mmCIF file of C-alpha atoms in Angstrom:
data_model
loop_
_atom_site.group_PDB
_atom_site.id
_atom_site.type_symbol
_atom_site.label_atom_id
_atom_site.label_comp_id
_atom_site.label_asym_id
_atom_site.label_seq_id
_atom_site.Cartn_x
_atom_site.Cartn_y
_atom_site.Cartn_z
ATOM 1 C CA MET A 1393 57.401 97.071 88.819
ATOM 2 C CA VAL A 1394 54.534 99.573 88.814
ATOM 3 C CA PHE A 1395 51.952 99.150 86.078
ATOM 4 C CA LEU A 1396 51.293 102.889 85.702
ATOM 5 C CA PRO A 1397 53.958 105.184 87.244
ATOM 6 C CA ASP A 1398 52.910 108.562 88.551
ATOM 7 C CA GLU A 1399 54.396 110.489 85.628
ATOM 8 C CA SER A 1400 52.089 108.622 83.248
ATOM 9 C CA ARG A 1401 49.264 110.777 84.637
ATOM 10 C CA GLY A 1402 50.781 113.729 82.815
ATOM 11 C CA LEU A 1403 49.866 112.113 79.525
ATOM 12 C CA PRO A 1404 46.430 112.654 77.945
ATOM 13 C CA PRO A 1405 44.283 109.678 78.923
ATOM 14 C CA PRO A 1406 42.742 107.602 76.144
ATOM 15 C CA PRO A 1407 39.029 108.267 75.486
ATOM 16 C CA ILE A 1408 36.521 105.812 76.949
ATOM 17 C CA VAL A 1409 35.850 104.496 73.433
ATOM 18 C CA ASN A 1410 39.294 103.601 72.104
ATOM 19 C CA ARG A 1411 40.696 100.901 69.865
ATOM 20 C CA ASN A 1412 42.189 98.808 72.649
ATOM 21 C CA SER A 1413 38.976 98.863 74.664
ATOM 22 C CA VAL A 1414 36.797 97.976 71.694
ATOM 23 C CA TRP A 1415 39.081 95.119 70.712
ATOM 24 C CA MET A 1416 39.418 93.660 74.206
ATOM 25 C CA GLY A 1417 35.664 94.102 74.742
ATOM 26 C CA LEU A 1418 35.062 92.041 71.625
ATOM 27 C CA VAL A 1419 37.616 89.476 72.830
ATOM 28 C CA GLY A 1420 35.795 89.231 76.156
ATOM 29 C CA TRP A 1421 32.435 88.840 74.437
ATOM 30 C CA ALA A 1422 33.882 86.185 72.127
ATOM 31 C CA SER A 1423 35.269 84.271 75.099
ATOM 32 C CA ALA A 1424 31.770 84.247 76.635
ATOM 33 C CA LEU A 1425 30.398 82.883 73.348
ATOM 34 C CA VAL A 1426 33.139 80.228 73.272
ATOM 35 C CA ASP A 1427 32.252 79.298 76.858
ATOM 36 C CA ASN A 1428 28.647 78.855 75.718
ATOM 37 C CA ALA A 1429 29.777 76.676 72.834
ATOM 38 C CA PHE A 1430 31.963 74.460 75.036
ATOM 39 C CA ASN A 1431 29.125 73.944 77.513
ATOM 40 C CA ARG A 1432 26.720 73.119 74.681
ATOM 41 C CA ARG A 1433 24.432 76.082 75.281
ATOM 42 C CA PRO A 1434 22.876 78.246 72.540
ATOM 43 C CA VAL A 1435 25.839 80.381 71.572
ATOM 44 C CA ILE A 1436 24.427 83.943 71.453
ATOM 45 C CA ARG A 1437 21.123 83.558 73.272
ATOM 46 C CA ALA A 1438 22.443 81.955 76.463
ATOM 47 C CA GLY A 1439 24.146 83.623 79.388
ATOM 48 C CA VAL A 1440 23.665 87.266 78.347
ATOM 49 C CA HIS A 1441 24.722 88.330 81.851
ATOM 50 C CA ARG A 1442 27.965 86.453 81.352
ATOM 51 C CA GLN A 1443 28.525 88.023 77.927
ATOM 52 C CA VAL A 1444 27.953 91.509 79.347
ATOM 53 C CA LEU A 1445 30.361 90.895 82.244
ATOM 54 C CA TYR A 1446 33.141 89.438 80.106
ATOM 55 C CA ALA A 1447 32.789 92.250 77.551
ATOM 56 C CA THR A 1448 32.937 94.846 80.349
ATOM 57 C CA VAL A 1449 36.040 93.259 81.884
ATOM 58 C CA GLY A 1450 37.671 93.220 78.440
ATOM 59 C CA TRP A 1451 36.770 96.896 77.904
ATOM 60 C CA CYS A 1452 38.369 97.910 81.208
ATOM 61 C CA VAL A 1453 41.491 95.805 80.550
ATOM 62 C CA GLY A 1454 41.823 97.459 77.120
ATOM 63 C CA TYR A 1455 41.634 100.914 78.690
ATOM 64 C CA TYR A 1456 44.443 100.234 81.182
ATOM 65 C CA ILE A 1457 46.592 98.435 78.634
ATOM 66 C CA GLY A 1458 46.200 101.446 76.312
ATOM 67 C CA LYS A 1459 47.320 103.775 79.095
ATOM 68 C CA ARG A 1460 50.423 101.691 79.761
ATOM 69 C CA ALA A 1461 51.249 101.489 76.040
ATOM 70 C CA ASP A 1462 50.952 105.281 75.758
ATOM 71 C CA TYR A 1463 53.303 105.655 78.705
ATOM 72 C CA ILE A 1464 55.909 103.276 77.276
ATOM 73 C CA HIS A 1465 55.834 105.013 73.880
ATOM 74 C CA ALA A 1466 56.039 108.491 75.423
ATOM 75 C CA LYS A 1467 58.984 107.433 77.588
ATOM 76 C CA ARG A 1468 60.781 105.984 74.574
ATOM 77 C CA ASP A 1469 60.196 109.172 72.562
ATOM 78 C CA ARG A 1470 61.372 111.356 75.416
ATOM 79 C CA ASP A 1471 64.587 109.347 75.838
ATOM 80 C CA LEU A 1472 65.149 109.408 72.076
ATOM 81 C CA MET A 1473 64.707 113.183 71.827
ATOM 82 C CA GLU A 1474 66.950 113.672 74.830
ATOM 83 C CA TYR A 1475 69.678 111.556 73.234
ATOM 84 C CA ILE A 1476 69.387 113.479 69.958
ATOM 85 C CA ARG A 1477 69.571 116.747 71.876
ATOM 86 C CA GLN A 1478 72.719 115.636 73.728
ATOM 87 C CA HIS A 1479 74.524 114.307 70.635
ATOM 88 C CA PRO A 1480 73.991 116.933 67.915
ATOM 89 C CA GLU A 1481 77.206 115.956 66.130
ATOM 90 C CA ASP A 1482 75.683 112.588 65.187
ATOM 91 C CA PHE A 1483 72.543 114.157 63.756
ATOM 92 C CA LYS A 1484 73.839 116.881 61.486
ATOM 93 C CA GLU A 1485 71.570 117.806 58.601
ATOM 94 C CA LYS A 1486 73.179 116.908 55.309
ATOM 95 C CA ASP A 1487 73.236 119.608 52.639
ATOM 96 C CA LYS A 1488 70.377 118.769 50.374
ATOM 97 C CA LYS A 1489 70.952 118.966 46.664
ATOM 98 C CA ILE A 1490 68.087 119.501 44.300
ATOM 99 C CA LEU A 1491 67.778 117.107 41.404
ATOM 100 C CA ALA A 1492 68.775 119.779 38.890
ATOM 101 C CA GLU A 1493 72.246 119.923 40.442
ATOM 102 C CA VAL A 1494 72.662 116.154 40.507
ATOM 103 C CA LEU A 1495 71.678 115.412 36.924
ATOM 104 C CA GLU A 1496 74.058 115.986 34.018
ATOM 105 C CA ASP A 1497 73.163 118.383 31.228
ATOM 106 C CA PHE A 1498 70.888 116.958 28.600
ATOM 107 C CA HIS A 1499 72.353 116.978 25.113
ATOM 108 C CA PRO A 1500 69.900 115.298 22.712
ATOM 109 C CA ILE A 1501 71.582 113.233 20.043
ATOM 110 C CA ARG A 1502 69.253 113.051 17.076
ATOM 111 C CA MET B 190 38.092 39.254 111.544
ATOM 112 C CA ALA B 191 34.718 38.287 110.036
ATOM 113 C CA PRO B 192 32.310 40.588 112.032
ATOM 114 C CA PRO B 193 34.242 43.826 111.281
ATOM 115 C CA LEU B 194 34.365 42.885 107.595
ATOM 116 C CA GLY B 195 30.609 42.319 107.429
ATOM 117 C CA LEU B 196 29.959 45.623 109.201
ATOM 118 C CA VAL B 197 32.188 47.499 106.784
ATOM 119 C CA LYS B 198 30.415 45.859 103.823
ATOM 120 C CA ARG B 199 26.991 46.919 105.164
ATOM 121 C CA LEU B 200 28.146 50.480 105.691
ATOM 122 C CA LEU B 201 29.544 50.633 102.204
ATOM 123 C CA LEU B 202 26.285 49.263 100.725
ATOM 124 C CA ARG B 203 24.269 51.871 102.632
ATOM 125 C CA SER B 204 26.196 54.854 101.261
ATOM 126 C CA GLY B 205 24.784 54.604 97.715
ATOM 127 C CA SER B 206 21.067 54.211 98.504
ATOM 128 C CA LEU B 207 18.445 56.346 100.270
ATOM 129 C CA SER B 208 18.111 55.207 103.851
ATOM 130 C CA HIS B 209 15.053 55.821 106.027
ATOM 131 C CA THR B 210 17.192 58.149 108.146
ATOM 132 C CA LEU B 211 17.348 61.347 106.044
ATOM 133 C CA THR B 212 20.977 62.209 105.499
ATOM 134 C CA ARG B 213 22.457 64.774 103.155
ATOM 135 C CA SER B 214 25.308 63.466 101.171
ATOM 136 C CA ALA B 215 27.742 65.015 98.879
ATOM 137 C CA PHE B 216 27.633 61.848 96.803
ATOM 138 C CA ILE B 217 24.110 62.284 95.383
ATOM 139 C CA ALA B 218 24.339 63.736 91.880
ATOM 140 C CA ARG B 219 21.529 65.788 90.389
ATOM 141 C CA ASN B 220 21.233 67.260 86.936
ATOM 142 C CA PRO B 221 21.360 71.059 87.004
ATOM 143 C CA ASP B 222 17.976 72.552 86.114
ATOM 144 C CA HIS B 223 18.575 75.089 83.380
ATOM 145 C CA THR B 224 14.918 76.068 83.055
ATOM 146 C CA LYS B 225 15.153 77.945 86.365
ATOM 147 C CA PRO B 226 17.838 80.651 86.235
ATOM 148 C CA ASN B 227 19.915 81.355 89.314
ATOM 149 C CA TRP B 228 18.652 84.923 89.699
ATOM 150 C CA GLY B 229 21.097 85.654 92.475
ATOM 151 C CA LYS B 230 24.057 84.894 90.241
ATOM 152 C CA VAL B 231 22.486 86.843 87.344
ATOM 153 C CA GLY B 232 21.925 89.860 89.565
ATOM 154 C CA LEU B 233 25.464 89.730 90.926
ATOM 155 C CA THR B 234 26.872 89.471 87.417
ATOM 156 C CA PHE B 235 24.912 92.439 86.092
ATOM 157 C CA GLY B 236 25.684 94.379 89.255
ATOM 158 C CA THR B 237 29.407 93.725 88.899
ATOM 159 C CA ALA B 238 29.319 94.803 85.252
ATOM 160 C CA ALA B 239 27.461 98.019 86.142
ATOM 161 C CA ALA B 240 29.934 98.722 88.967
ATOM 162 C CA LEU B 241 32.862 98.205 86.603
ATOM 163 C CA TRP B 242 31.403 100.708 84.106
ATOM 164 C CA VAL B 243 30.855 103.269 86.857
ATOM 165 C CA LEU B 244 34.419 102.783 88.107
ATOM 166 C CA LEU B 245 35.780 103.112 84.564
ATOM 167 C CA PHE B 246 33.976 106.409 83.968
ATOM 168 C CA LYS B 247 35.117 107.723 87.340
ATOM 169 C CA GLN B 248 38.735 106.733 86.666
ATOM 170 C CA HIS B 249 38.603 108.350 83.212
ATOM 171 C CA ASN B 250 37.257 111.630 84.572
ATOM 172 C CA GLU B 251 39.925 111.647 87.293
ATOM 173 C CA ASP B 252 42.609 111.016 84.667
ATOM 174 C CA VAL B 253 41.354 113.887 82.492
ATOM 175 C CA MET B 254 41.277 116.264 85.449
ATOM 176 C CA GLU B 255 44.765 115.255 86.557
ATOM 177 C CA TYR B 256 46.124 115.698 83.026
ATOM 178 C CA GLU B 257 44.564 119.158 82.700
ATOM 179 C CA ARG B 258 45.928 120.150 86.099
ATOM 180 C CA ARG B 259 49.456 119.069 85.220
ATOM 181 C CA ARG B 260 49.267 120.789 81.869
ATOM 182 C CA GLU B 261 48.300 124.083 83.492
ATOM 183 C CA GLU B 262 51.127 123.716 86.001
ATOM 184 C CA ARG B 263 53.596 123.050 83.242
ATOM 185 C CA GLU B 264 52.397 126.030 81.190
ATOM 186 C CA LYS B 265 52.590 128.275 84.213
ATOM 187 C CA HIS B 266 56.125 126.995 84.891
ATOM 188 C CA ASP B 267 57.148 127.551 81.282
ATOM 189 C CA ALA B 268 55.713 131.077 81.299
ATOM 190 C CA CYS B 269 57.602 131.936 84.499
ATOM 191 C CA THR B 270 60.986 130.511 83.475
ATOM 192 C CA GLY B 271 60.745 131.403 79.783
ATOM 193 C CA CYS B 272 59.951 128.005 78.310
ATOM 194 C CA SER B 273 62.753 125.956 79.859
ATOM 195 C CA TYR B 274 63.288 122.466 78.527
ATOM 196 C CA VAL B 275 61.758 120.133 81.086
ATOM 197 C CA ASP B 276 60.411 116.650 80.748
ATOM 198 C CA ASN B 277 57.376 117.138 78.566
ATOM 199 C CA MET B 278 55.620 114.295 80.330
ATOM 200 C CA LEU B 279 55.406 115.977 83.725
#
């Protein structure tokens, strides 16, 4: 089970600053802060090197997870479009009626 | 029976205290000194973080180049064959 198959490289890569990276970076930083709290150190001021490393690892994990998510979604969309293309009889466009045709005539009773 | 027992007891008593023969022991506990940072570990940590950032930027640039390359190939292929329906991901 490959994490990123070769055909995923045909998709546009996510930018360096992307939602998944930012979120996982924050999660990594928060886990460093929690580690400080559990070891009874000053929460933000202690272990800055650790905070930087955990945030960096989280950022990188977010980038790769975003790439895999993009691949899975693209694959699903491709399969869906292919199915729709191969079964046109199931996806016929219904004749659309405008509201004027649906409504009855208005006869005011005063 | 008695002499071996006494010997064992003396050996056991000796293990907890500092003897005049200097021995290192894994059983001596010291409080970690947090006023003196372990600069080696700090340097390694920052170095690893910097290396990870460099690798991330390199990987991103490679991905962008590969995507552009494949897109050009696909557009060339579509131009040649008159926009045939191929897998849009390739």
